[in-house]
Short mmCIF file of C-alpha atoms in Angstrom, two decimals:
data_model
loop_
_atom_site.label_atom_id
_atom_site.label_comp_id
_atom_site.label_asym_id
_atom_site.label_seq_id
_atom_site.Cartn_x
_atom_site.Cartn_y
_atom_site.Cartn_z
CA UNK A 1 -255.28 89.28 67.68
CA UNK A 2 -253.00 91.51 65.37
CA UNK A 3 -251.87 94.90 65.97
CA UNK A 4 -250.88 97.43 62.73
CA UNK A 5 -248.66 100.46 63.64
CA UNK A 6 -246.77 102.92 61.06
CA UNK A 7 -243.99 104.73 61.26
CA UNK A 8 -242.22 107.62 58.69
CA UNK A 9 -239.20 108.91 58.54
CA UNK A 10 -238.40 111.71 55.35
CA UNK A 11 -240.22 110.38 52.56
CA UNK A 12 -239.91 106.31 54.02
CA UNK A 13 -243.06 104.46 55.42
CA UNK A 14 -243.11 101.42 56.97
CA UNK A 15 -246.42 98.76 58.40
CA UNK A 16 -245.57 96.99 61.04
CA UNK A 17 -248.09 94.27 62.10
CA UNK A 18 -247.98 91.87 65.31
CA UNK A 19 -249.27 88.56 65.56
CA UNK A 20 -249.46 86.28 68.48
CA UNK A 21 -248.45 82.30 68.56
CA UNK A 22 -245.43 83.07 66.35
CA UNK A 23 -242.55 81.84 66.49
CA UNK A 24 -240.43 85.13 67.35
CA UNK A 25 -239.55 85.95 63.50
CA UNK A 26 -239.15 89.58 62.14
CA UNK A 27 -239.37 89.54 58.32
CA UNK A 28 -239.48 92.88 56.47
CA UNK A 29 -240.68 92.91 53.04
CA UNK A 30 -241.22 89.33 53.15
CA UNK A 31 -237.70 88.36 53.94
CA UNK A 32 -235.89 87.42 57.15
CA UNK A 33 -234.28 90.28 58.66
CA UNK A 34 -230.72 88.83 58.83
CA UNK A 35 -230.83 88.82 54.98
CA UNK A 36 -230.44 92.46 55.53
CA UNK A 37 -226.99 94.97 55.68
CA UNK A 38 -225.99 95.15 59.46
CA UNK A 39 -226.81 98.88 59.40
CA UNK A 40 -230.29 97.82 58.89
CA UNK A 41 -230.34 95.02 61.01
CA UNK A 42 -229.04 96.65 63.62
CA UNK A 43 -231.56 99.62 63.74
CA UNK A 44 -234.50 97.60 63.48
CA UNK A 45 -233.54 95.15 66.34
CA UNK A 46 -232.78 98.40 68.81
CA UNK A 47 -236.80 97.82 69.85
CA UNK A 48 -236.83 94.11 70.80
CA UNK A 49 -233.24 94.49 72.51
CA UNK A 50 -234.50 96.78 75.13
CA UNK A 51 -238.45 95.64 75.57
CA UNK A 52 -236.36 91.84 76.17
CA UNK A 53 -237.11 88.25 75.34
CA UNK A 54 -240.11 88.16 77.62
CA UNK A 55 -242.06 90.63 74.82
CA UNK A 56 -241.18 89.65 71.82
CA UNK A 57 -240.58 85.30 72.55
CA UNK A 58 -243.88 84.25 70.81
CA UNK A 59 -244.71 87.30 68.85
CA UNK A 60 -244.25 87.54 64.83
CA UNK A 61 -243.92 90.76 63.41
CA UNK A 62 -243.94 91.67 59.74
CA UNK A 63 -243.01 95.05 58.52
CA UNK A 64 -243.38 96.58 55.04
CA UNK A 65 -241.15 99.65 53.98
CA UNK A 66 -241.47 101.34 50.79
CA UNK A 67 -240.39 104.86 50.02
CA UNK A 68 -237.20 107.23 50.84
CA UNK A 69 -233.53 105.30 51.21
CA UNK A 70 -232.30 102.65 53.36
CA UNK A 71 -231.36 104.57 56.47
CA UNK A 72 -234.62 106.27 56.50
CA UNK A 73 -236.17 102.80 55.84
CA UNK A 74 -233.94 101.53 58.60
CA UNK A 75 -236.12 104.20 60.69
CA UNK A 76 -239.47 104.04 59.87
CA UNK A 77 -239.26 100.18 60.52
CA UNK A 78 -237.78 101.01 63.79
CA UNK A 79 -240.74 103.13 64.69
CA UNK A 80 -243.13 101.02 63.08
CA UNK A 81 -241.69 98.13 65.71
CA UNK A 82 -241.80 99.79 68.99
CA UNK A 83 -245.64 101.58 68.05
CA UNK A 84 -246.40 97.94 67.57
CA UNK A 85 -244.77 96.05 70.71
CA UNK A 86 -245.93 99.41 72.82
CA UNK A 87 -249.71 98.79 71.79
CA UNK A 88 -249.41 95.05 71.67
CA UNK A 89 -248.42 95.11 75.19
CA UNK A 90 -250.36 98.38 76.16
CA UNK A 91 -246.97 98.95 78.57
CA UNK A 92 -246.97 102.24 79.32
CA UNK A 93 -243.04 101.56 81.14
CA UNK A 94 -241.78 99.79 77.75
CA UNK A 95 -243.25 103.34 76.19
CA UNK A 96 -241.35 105.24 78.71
CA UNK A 97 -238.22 102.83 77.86
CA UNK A 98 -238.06 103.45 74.17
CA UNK A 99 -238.32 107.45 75.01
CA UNK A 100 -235.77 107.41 77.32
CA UNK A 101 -233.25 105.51 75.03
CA UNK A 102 -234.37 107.52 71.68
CA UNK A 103 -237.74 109.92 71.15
CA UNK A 104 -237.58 109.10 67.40
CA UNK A 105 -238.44 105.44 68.78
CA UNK A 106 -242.06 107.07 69.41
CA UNK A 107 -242.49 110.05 67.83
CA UNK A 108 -242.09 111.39 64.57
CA UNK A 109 -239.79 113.98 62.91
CA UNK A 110 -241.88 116.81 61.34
CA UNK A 111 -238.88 117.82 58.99
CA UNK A 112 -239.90 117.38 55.34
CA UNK A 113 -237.78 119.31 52.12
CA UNK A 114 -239.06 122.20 51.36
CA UNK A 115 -240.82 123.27 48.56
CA UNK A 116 -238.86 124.81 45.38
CA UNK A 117 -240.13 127.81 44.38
CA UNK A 118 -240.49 129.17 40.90
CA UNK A 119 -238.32 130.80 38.91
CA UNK A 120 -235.60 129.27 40.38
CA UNK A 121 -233.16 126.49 39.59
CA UNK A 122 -233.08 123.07 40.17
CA UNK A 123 -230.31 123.05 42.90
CA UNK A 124 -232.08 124.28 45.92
CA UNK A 125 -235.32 125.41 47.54
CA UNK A 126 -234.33 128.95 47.26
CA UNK A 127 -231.52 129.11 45.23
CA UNK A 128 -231.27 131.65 43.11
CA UNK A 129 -229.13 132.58 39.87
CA UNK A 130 -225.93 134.65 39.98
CA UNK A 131 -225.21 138.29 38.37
CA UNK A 132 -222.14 138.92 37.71
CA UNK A 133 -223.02 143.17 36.85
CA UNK A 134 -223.72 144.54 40.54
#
C-alpha cells in the first residue's frame, strides 16, 4: 500500500509517496538523494534520523519538488517526508516527535509575499516613489 503526502514551503511543493518492500532508498526527482548539496541532504534526512531505522528499514520513498529555490525545496521535501512516515505508520508519538524537534516538520507556514499594488514600482509591495519638493 502507498501513502502520498505534500508539503509547501514559499512558493516550493513537494509529493512525497511511500511504498512498502523497498529497499530503504529516498530518491527525489528521480535521483538518489546523496547526488544532492549537503544542505539539501541534510534537511531532508532530519525525518528518518529521528523516527530511526526501525521506520524507515524497508520503506521507499520518492519525493517530487518543483517550484520556489533550493532551501525552500530543501523544506517542502522535509515536510512532505515526515506527513508521509507519520501516516504510513499512523504513530501518533513519531507525530509528537517531529513537533517537538521542529513544528515546520508538520505544519505549514502561512507566510506568502504580498501582493504589489498599483501604481507603484517594481521594488516592493508598497513602495512608493520619492518627491524631492515637500
Amino acid at each position: 500500500m502507498a501513502t502520498h503526502t505534500s508539503g509547501r514551503r514559499k512558493t516550493a511543493k513537494a509529493r512525497a509517496t511511500v511504498k512498502e518492500d523497498g529497499e530503504g532508498t529516498l530518491r527525489v526527482n528521480s535521483r538518489p538523494l546523496h547526488t544532492y548539496r549537503d544542505m539539501f541532504e541534510s534537511r531532508v534526512e532530519e525525518p528518518l534520523t529521528i523516527a530511526g531505522e526501525e521506520v524507515f528499514g524497508d520503506l521507499e520513498i520518492t519525493v517530487d519538488t518543483e517550484g520556489g529555490g533550493i532551501q525552500a525545496q530543501a523544506e517542502a521535501a522535509r515536510m512532505a517526508v515526515a506527513r508521509a512516515l507519520v501516516d504510513h505508520t499512523g504513530s501518533d508519538d513519531l507525530e509528537r516527535d517531529f513537533r517537538e524537534y521542529d513544528r515546520n516538520m508538520m505544519v505549514e507556514d502561512p507566510r506568502r509575499t504580498e501582493t504589489h499594488k498599483p501604481s507603484q514600482s517594481s521594488k516592493g509591495a508598497r513602495h512608493k516613489q520619492q518627491k524631492s519638493y515637500r
